[in-house]
Structure formats: C-alpha cells, structure tokens
XYZ file of N, CA and C in Angstrom:
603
model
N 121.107 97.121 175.041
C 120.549 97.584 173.770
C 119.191 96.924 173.548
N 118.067 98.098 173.433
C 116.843 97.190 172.767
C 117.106 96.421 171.760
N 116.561 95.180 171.573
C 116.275 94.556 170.770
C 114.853 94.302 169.905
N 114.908 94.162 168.968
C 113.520 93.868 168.389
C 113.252 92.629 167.825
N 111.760 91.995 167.984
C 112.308 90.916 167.731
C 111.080 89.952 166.622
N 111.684 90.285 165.275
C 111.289 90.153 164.224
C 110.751 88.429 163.612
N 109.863 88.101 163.119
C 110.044 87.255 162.336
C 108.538 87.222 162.024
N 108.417 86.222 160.552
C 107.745 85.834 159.941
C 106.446 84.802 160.550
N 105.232 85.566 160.557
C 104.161 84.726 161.356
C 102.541 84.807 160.488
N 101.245 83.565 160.411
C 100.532 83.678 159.528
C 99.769 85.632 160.053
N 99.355 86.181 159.318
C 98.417 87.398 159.933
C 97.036 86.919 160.619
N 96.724 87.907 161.656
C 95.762 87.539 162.111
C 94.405 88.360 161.636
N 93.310 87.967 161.187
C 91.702 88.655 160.995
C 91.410 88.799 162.400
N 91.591 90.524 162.982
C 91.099 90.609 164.130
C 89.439 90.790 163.705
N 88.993 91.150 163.002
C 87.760 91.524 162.462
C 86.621 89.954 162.334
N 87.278 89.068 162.114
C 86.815 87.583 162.306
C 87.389 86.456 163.530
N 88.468 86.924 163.998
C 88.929 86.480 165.400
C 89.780 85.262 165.408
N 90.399 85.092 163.664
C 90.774 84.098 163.573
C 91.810 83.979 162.447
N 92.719 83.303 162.589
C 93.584 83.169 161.156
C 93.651 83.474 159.821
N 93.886 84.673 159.071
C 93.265 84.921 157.968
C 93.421 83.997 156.990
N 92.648 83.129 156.172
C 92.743 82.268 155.094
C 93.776 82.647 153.771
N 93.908 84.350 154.197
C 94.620 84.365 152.624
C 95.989 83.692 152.938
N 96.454 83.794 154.047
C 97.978 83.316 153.978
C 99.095 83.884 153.807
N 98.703 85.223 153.841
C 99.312 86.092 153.829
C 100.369 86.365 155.610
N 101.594 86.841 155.115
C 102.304 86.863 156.448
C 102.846 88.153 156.637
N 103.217 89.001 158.170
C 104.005 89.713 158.064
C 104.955 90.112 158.983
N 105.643 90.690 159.269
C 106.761 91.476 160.479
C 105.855 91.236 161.703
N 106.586 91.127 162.788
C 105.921 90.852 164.075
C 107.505 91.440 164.827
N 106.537 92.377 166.158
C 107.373 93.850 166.969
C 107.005 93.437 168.208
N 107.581 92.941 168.871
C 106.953 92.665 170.412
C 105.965 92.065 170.665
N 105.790 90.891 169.564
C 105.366 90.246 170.133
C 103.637 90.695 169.330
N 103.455 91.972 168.563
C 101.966 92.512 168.337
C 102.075 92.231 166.675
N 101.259 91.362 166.476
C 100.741 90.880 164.902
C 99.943 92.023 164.739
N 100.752 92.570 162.944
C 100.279 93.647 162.667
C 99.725 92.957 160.989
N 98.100 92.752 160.860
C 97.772 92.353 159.390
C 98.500 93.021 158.061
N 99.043 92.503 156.990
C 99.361 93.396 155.627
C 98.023 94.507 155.621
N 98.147 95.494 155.182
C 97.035 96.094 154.455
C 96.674 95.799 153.076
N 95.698 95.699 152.914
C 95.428 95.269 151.547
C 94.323 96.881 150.989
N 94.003 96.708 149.523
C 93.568 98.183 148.819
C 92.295 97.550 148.503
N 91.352 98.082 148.419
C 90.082 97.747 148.164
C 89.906 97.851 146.809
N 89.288 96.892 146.222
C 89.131 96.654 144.780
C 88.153 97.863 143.855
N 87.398 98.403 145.050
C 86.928 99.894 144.500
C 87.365 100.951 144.384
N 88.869 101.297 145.132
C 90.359 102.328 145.432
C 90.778 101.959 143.968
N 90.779 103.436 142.953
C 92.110 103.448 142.169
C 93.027 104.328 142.522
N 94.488 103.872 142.175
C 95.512 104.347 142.482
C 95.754 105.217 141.050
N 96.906 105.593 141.575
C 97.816 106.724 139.845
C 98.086 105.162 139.153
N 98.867 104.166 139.581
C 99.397 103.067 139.071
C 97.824 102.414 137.989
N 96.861 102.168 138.508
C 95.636 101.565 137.838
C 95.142 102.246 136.991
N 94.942 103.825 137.132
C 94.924 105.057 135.873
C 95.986 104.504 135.100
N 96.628 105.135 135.186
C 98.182 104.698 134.549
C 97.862 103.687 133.287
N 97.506 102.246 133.824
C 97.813 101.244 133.007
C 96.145 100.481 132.515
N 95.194 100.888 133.217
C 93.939 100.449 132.767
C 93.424 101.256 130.997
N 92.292 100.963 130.854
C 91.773 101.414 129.824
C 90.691 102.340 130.160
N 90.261 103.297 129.011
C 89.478 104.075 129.285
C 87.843 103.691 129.584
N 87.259 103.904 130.474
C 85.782 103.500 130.632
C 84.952 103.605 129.901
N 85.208 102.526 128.652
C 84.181 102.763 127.166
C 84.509 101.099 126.755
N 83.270 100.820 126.277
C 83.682 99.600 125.428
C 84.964 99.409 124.628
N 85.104 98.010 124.857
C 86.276 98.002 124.063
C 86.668 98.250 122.388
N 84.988 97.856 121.692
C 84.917 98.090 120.136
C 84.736 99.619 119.620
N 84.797 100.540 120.805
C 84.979 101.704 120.546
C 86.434 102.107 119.878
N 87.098 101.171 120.067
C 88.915 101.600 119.467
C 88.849 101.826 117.957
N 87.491 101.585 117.488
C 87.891 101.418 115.814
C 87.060 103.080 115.286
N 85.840 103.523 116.197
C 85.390 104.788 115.704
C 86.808 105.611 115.061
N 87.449 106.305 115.932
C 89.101 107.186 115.664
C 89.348 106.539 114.867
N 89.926 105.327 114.548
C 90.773 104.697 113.063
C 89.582 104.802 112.054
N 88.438 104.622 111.984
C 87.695 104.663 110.702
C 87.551 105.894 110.362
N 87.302 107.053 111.749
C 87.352 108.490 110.935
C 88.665 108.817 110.636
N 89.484 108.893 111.151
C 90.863 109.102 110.212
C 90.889 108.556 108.937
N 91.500 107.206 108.984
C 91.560 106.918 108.068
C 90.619 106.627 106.791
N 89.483 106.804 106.669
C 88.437 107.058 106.148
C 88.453 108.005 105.472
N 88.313 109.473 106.612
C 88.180 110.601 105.588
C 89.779 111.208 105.089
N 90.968 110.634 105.561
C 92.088 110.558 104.790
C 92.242 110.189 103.631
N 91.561 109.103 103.463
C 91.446 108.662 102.105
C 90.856 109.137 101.445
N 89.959 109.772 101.696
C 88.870 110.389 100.464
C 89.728 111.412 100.650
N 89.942 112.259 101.300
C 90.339 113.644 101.226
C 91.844 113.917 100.212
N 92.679 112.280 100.012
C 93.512 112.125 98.555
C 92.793 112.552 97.679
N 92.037 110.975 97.480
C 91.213 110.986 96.257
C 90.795 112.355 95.915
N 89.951 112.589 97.022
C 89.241 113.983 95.636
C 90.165 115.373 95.752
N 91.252 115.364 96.141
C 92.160 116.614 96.075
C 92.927 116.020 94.509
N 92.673 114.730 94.000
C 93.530 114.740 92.901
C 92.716 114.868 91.912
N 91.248 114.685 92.274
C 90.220 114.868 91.331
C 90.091 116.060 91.049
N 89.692 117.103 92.278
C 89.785 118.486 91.940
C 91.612 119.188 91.314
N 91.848 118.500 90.911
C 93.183 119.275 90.278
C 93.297 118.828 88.786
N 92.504 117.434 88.702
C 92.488 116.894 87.361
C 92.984 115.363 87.529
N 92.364 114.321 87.231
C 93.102 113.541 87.157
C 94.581 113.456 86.124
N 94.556 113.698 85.353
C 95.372 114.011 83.933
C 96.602 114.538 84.699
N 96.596 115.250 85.797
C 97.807 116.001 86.638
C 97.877 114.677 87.382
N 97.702 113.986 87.967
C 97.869 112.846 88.591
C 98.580 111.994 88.084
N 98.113 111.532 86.329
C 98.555 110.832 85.818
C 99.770 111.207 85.372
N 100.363 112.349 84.900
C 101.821 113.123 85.056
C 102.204 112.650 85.556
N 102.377 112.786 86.882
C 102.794 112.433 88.233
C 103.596 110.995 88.084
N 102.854 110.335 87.935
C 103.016 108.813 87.944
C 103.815 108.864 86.826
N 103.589 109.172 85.173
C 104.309 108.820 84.346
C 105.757 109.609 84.421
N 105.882 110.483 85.109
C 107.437 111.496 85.524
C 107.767 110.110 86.361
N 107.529 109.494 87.265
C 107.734 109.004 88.123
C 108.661 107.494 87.615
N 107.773 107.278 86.396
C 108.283 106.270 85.692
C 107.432 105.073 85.733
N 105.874 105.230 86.601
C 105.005 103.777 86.415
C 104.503 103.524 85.178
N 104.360 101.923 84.555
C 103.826 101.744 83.664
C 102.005 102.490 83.516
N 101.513 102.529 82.612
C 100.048 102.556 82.158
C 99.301 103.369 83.483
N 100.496 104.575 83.363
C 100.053 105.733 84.729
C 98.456 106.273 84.220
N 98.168 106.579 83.227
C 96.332 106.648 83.029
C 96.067 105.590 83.677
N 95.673 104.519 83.812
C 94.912 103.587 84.394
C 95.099 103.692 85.736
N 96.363 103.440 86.124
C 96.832 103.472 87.780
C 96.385 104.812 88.592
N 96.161 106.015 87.736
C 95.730 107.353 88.125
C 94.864 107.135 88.263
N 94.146 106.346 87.480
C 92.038 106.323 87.956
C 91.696 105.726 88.906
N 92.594 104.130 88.800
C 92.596 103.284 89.909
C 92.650 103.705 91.046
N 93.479 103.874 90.908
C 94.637 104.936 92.585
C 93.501 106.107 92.920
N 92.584 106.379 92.068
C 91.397 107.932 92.551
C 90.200 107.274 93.239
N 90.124 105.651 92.331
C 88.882 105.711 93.252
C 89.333 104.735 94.090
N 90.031 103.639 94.247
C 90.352 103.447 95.407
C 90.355 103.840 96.967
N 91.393 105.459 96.621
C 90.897 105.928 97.723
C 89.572 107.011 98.208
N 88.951 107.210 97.127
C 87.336 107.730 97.316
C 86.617 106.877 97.811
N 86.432 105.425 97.169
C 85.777 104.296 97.664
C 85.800 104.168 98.811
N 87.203 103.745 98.918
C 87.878 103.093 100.352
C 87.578 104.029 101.229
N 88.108 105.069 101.307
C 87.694 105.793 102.446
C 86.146 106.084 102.622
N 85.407 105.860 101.317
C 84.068 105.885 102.231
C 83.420 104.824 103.051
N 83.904 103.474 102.294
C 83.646 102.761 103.005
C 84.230 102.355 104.559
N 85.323 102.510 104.413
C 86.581 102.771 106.208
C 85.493 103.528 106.391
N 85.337 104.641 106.698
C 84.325 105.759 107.600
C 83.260 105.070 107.526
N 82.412 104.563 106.743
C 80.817 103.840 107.172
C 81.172 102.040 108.237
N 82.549 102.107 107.721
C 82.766 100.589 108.623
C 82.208 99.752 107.760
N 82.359 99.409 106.199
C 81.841 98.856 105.470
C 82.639 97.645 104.700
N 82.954 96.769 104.946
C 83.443 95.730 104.241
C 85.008 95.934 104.014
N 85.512 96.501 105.441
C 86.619 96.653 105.795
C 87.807 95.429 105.147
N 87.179 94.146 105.718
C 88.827 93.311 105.312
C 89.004 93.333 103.783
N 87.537 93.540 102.559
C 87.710 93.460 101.476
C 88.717 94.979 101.014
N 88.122 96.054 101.385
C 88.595 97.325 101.422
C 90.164 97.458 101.284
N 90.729 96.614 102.179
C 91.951 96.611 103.202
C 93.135 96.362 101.845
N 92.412 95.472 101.102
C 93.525 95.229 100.593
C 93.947 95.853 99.241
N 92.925 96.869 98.378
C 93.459 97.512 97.482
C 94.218 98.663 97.765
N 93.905 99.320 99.361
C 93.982 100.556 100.065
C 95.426 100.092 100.354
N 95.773 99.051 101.028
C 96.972 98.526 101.349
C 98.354 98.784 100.058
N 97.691 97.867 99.297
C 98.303 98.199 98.194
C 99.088 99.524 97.492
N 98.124 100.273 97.404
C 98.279 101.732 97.122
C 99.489 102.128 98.061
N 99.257 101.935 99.715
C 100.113 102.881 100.102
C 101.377 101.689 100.201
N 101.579 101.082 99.759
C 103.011 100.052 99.801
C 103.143 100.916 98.637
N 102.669 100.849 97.609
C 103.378 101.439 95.850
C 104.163 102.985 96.614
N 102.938 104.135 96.847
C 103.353 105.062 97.622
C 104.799 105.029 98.326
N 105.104 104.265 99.063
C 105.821 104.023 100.146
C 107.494 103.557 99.054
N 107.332 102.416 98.111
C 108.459 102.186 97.897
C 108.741 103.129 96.258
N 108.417 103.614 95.837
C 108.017 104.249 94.514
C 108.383 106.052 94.882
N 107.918 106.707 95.760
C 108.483 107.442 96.223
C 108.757 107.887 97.607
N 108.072 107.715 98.537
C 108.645 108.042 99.987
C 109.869 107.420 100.555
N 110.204 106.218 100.931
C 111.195 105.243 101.175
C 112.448 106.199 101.030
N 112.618 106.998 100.177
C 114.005 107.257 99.533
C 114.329 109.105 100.219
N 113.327 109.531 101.014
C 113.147 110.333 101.932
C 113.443 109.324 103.625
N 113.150 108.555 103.872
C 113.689 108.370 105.102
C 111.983 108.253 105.816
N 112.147 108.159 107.240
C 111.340 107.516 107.924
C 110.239 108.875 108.134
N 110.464 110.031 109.053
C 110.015 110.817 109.011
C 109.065 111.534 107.893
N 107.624 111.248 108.381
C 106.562 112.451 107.462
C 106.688 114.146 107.142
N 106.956 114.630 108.333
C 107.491 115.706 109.108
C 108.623 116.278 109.344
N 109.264 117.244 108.326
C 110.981 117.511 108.296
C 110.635 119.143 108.256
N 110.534 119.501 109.639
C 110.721 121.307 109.771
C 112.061 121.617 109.191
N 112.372 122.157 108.553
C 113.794 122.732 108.265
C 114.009 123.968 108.368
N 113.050 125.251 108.348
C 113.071 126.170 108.532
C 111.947 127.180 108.914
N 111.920 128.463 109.488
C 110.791 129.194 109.533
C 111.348 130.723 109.168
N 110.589 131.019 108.376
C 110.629 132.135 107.704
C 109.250 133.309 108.043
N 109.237 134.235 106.758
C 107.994 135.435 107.007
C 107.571 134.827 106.161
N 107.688 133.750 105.305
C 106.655 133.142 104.564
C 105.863 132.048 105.349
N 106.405 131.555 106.392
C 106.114 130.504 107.476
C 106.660 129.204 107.457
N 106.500 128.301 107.733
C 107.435 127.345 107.863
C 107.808 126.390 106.515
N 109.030 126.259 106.561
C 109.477 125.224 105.294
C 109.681 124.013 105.823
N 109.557 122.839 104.875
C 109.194 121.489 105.027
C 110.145 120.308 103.893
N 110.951 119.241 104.623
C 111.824 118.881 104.184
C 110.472 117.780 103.053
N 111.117 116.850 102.070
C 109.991 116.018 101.301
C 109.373 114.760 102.583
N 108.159 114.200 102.477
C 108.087 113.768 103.544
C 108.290 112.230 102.934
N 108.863 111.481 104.576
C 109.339 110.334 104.706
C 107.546 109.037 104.484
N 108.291 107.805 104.717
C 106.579 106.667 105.118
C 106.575 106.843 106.175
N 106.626 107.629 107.094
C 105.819 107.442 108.420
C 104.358 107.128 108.075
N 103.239 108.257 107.382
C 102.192 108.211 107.460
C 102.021 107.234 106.801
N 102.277 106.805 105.569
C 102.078 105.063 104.983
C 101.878 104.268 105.928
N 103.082 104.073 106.788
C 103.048 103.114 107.699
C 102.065 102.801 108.934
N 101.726 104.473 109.495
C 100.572 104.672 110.060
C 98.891 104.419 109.563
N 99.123 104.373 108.693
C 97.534 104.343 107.784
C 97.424 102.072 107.611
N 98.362 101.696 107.178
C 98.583 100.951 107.243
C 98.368 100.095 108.484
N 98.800 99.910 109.411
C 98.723 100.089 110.608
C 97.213 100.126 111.004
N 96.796 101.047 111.169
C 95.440 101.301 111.513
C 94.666 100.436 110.612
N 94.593 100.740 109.147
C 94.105 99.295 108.608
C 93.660 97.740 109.066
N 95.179 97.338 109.303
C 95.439 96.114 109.679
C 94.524 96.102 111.060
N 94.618 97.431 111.857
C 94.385 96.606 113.551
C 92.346 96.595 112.845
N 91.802 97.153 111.942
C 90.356 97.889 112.281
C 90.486 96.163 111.251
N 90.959 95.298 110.506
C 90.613 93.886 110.165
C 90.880 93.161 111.187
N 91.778 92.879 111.910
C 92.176 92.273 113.081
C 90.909 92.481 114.259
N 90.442 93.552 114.641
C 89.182 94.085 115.534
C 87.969 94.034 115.110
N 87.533 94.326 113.855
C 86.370 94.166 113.199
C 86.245 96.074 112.771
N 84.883 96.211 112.730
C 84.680 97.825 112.144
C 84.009 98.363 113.503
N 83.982 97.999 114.846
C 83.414 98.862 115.688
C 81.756 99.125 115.233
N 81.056 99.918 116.277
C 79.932 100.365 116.563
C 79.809 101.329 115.211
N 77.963 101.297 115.587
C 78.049 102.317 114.431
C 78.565 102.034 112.787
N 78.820 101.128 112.780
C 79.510 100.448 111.325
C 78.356 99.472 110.661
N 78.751 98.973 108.893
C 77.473 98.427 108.654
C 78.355 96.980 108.644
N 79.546 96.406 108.630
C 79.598 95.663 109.180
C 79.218 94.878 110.559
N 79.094 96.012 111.667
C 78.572 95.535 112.608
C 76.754 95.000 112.336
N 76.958 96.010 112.083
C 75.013 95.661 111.761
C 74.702 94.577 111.082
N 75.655 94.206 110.197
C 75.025 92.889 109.698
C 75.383 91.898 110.421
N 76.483 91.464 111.006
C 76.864 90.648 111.786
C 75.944 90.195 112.838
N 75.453 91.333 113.337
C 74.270 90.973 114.162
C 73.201 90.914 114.005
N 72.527 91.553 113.079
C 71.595 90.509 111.807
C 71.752 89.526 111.367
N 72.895 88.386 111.193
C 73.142 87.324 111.249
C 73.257 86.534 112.104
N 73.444 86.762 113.558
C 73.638 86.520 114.863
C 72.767 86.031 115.475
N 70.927 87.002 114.529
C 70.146 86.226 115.120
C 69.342 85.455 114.645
C-alpha cells in the first residue's frame, strides 16, 4: 500500500531561496514542500465586501441620519401647524396632559426647530435633548400601549390598505439616530463641523 508521508515542516520562499520568516508551516507529500498560499492585500474577496465598510469617509454616516431625522421632524411640526395648533392641543388634552396649550406649542416648535437644526447639523447635542424628550412623552403617553411595531398591515381592501394603531418602533428609531449623530458629531457639510474647525485653527 502507498503510503504518504505527512508532517509538519517550516515553508520554504522558493522566490528568495530561503526559509520564509513568516513561520508559517505546512503538509509535506514526498518529501516536496509545498508554501501556504497567502491573498494579496489588494484581492477582495465576497468575505471582505461582506464585512468592510463602504469607500467613503467615515463622518459621512451622519449626512442619512440628519436628513431623516431632520426633515422628520419638521415635517411633524408643520403638519400640526397646518391643521391648527388648537387641534393639537385637543389631542393632548383628550389624552389627559396637563397645560396641553403650552405643551402643543412647545411640542410645534421643538420639532420645527429641531429638525431644522438636525438637517443643517447645528448644535446637535443641545438639540438632542428637548427632541429626545418629546419622543419618550410620545412613546409612553400613547404608543407603548400599541406594542413594538410602527407598521400593523391588517388588511387590503378597494379602498387600499388598512393599518393597525402604530407601535414605538419609530420613537425608538429617531431616538437612536439622535443619540449615535451626539455620540459621532454632525458629519460634513454641518455648521457644527465648520466651527469646530474654525476653532481648530
């Protein structure tokens, strides 16, 4: 019966004629040292797609969160403006909050403000925290008691689709994005950035 006859030996650099330094070892077949292959650091694989990042600066992550959440916010605000604030303030006092006039105005420009400033990248960590606020009240005041889900298809009809009440997902998402664009700073294009580096020099 052939035999083969295996074991563990350093690799050889036929290309330099001499012991390769990495130290690397492998299978040996009769006696013929066969080097590991190694991948060239300019070769990407599916695996390096896969798990790398996209070829853009890294402070680019905050453009997408400031336009979302930016023009999300305004796009509250002034949908409660164009309906009336006074319908807003309903809202709140059905709801059962104290001194719902005030909290209705609050709660309007908050998110008019806020979201203009989120979209210009403007004094984000100050921003963060009345905007925050708002959607915690949001969240335990009425969503919470709907469940997790924003999004509840329940049916489709010839009127088109019906929609269960929606859950804090999106609270939690807006939130979220918040937190990471204080944690990161406001990205490019922002007037936080700009001053920072007007101070820088």
């Amino acid at each position: 019966m052939l035999r083969l006859n295996a074991k563990r030996t350093t690799a050889f650099d036929y290309t330099q004629n001499k012991p390769s330094r990495s130290g690397r070892t492998t299978m040996t077949n009769f006696g013929l040292r066969l080097k590991k292959p190694t991948v060239s650091k300019n070769s990407w694989t599916l695996w390096d797609i896969a798990i790398s990042p996209l070829p853009v600066p890294a402070s680019w992550y905050a453009i997408p969160l400031r336009v979302v959440v930016g023009f999300g916010f305004f796009e509250h605000g002034y949908a409660k403006l164009a309906r009336g604030w006074e319908h807003f303030a309903g809202i709140l006092h059905a709801i059962g909050i104290p001194f719902a006039d005030l909290l209705a105005l609050a709660t309007i420009l908050i998110e008019v403000v806020g979201g203009i400033l989120v979209f210009a990248g403007a004094f984000i960590p100050l921003a963060a925290v009345p905007m925050i606020i708002v959607l915690l009240v949001a969240t335990f005041t009425v969503h919470i008691q709907y469940g997790f889900s924003s999004i509840k298809l329940q049916s489709f009809g010839t009127a088109g689709a019906h929609f269960g009440q929606p859950g804090y997902e999106t609270d939690l998402l807006y939130i979220a994005a918040i937190i990471a664009l204080c944690m990161g700073g406001a990205g490019p294009l922002s007037f936080d950035g700009y001053v920072n580096r007007r101070r820088a020099r």
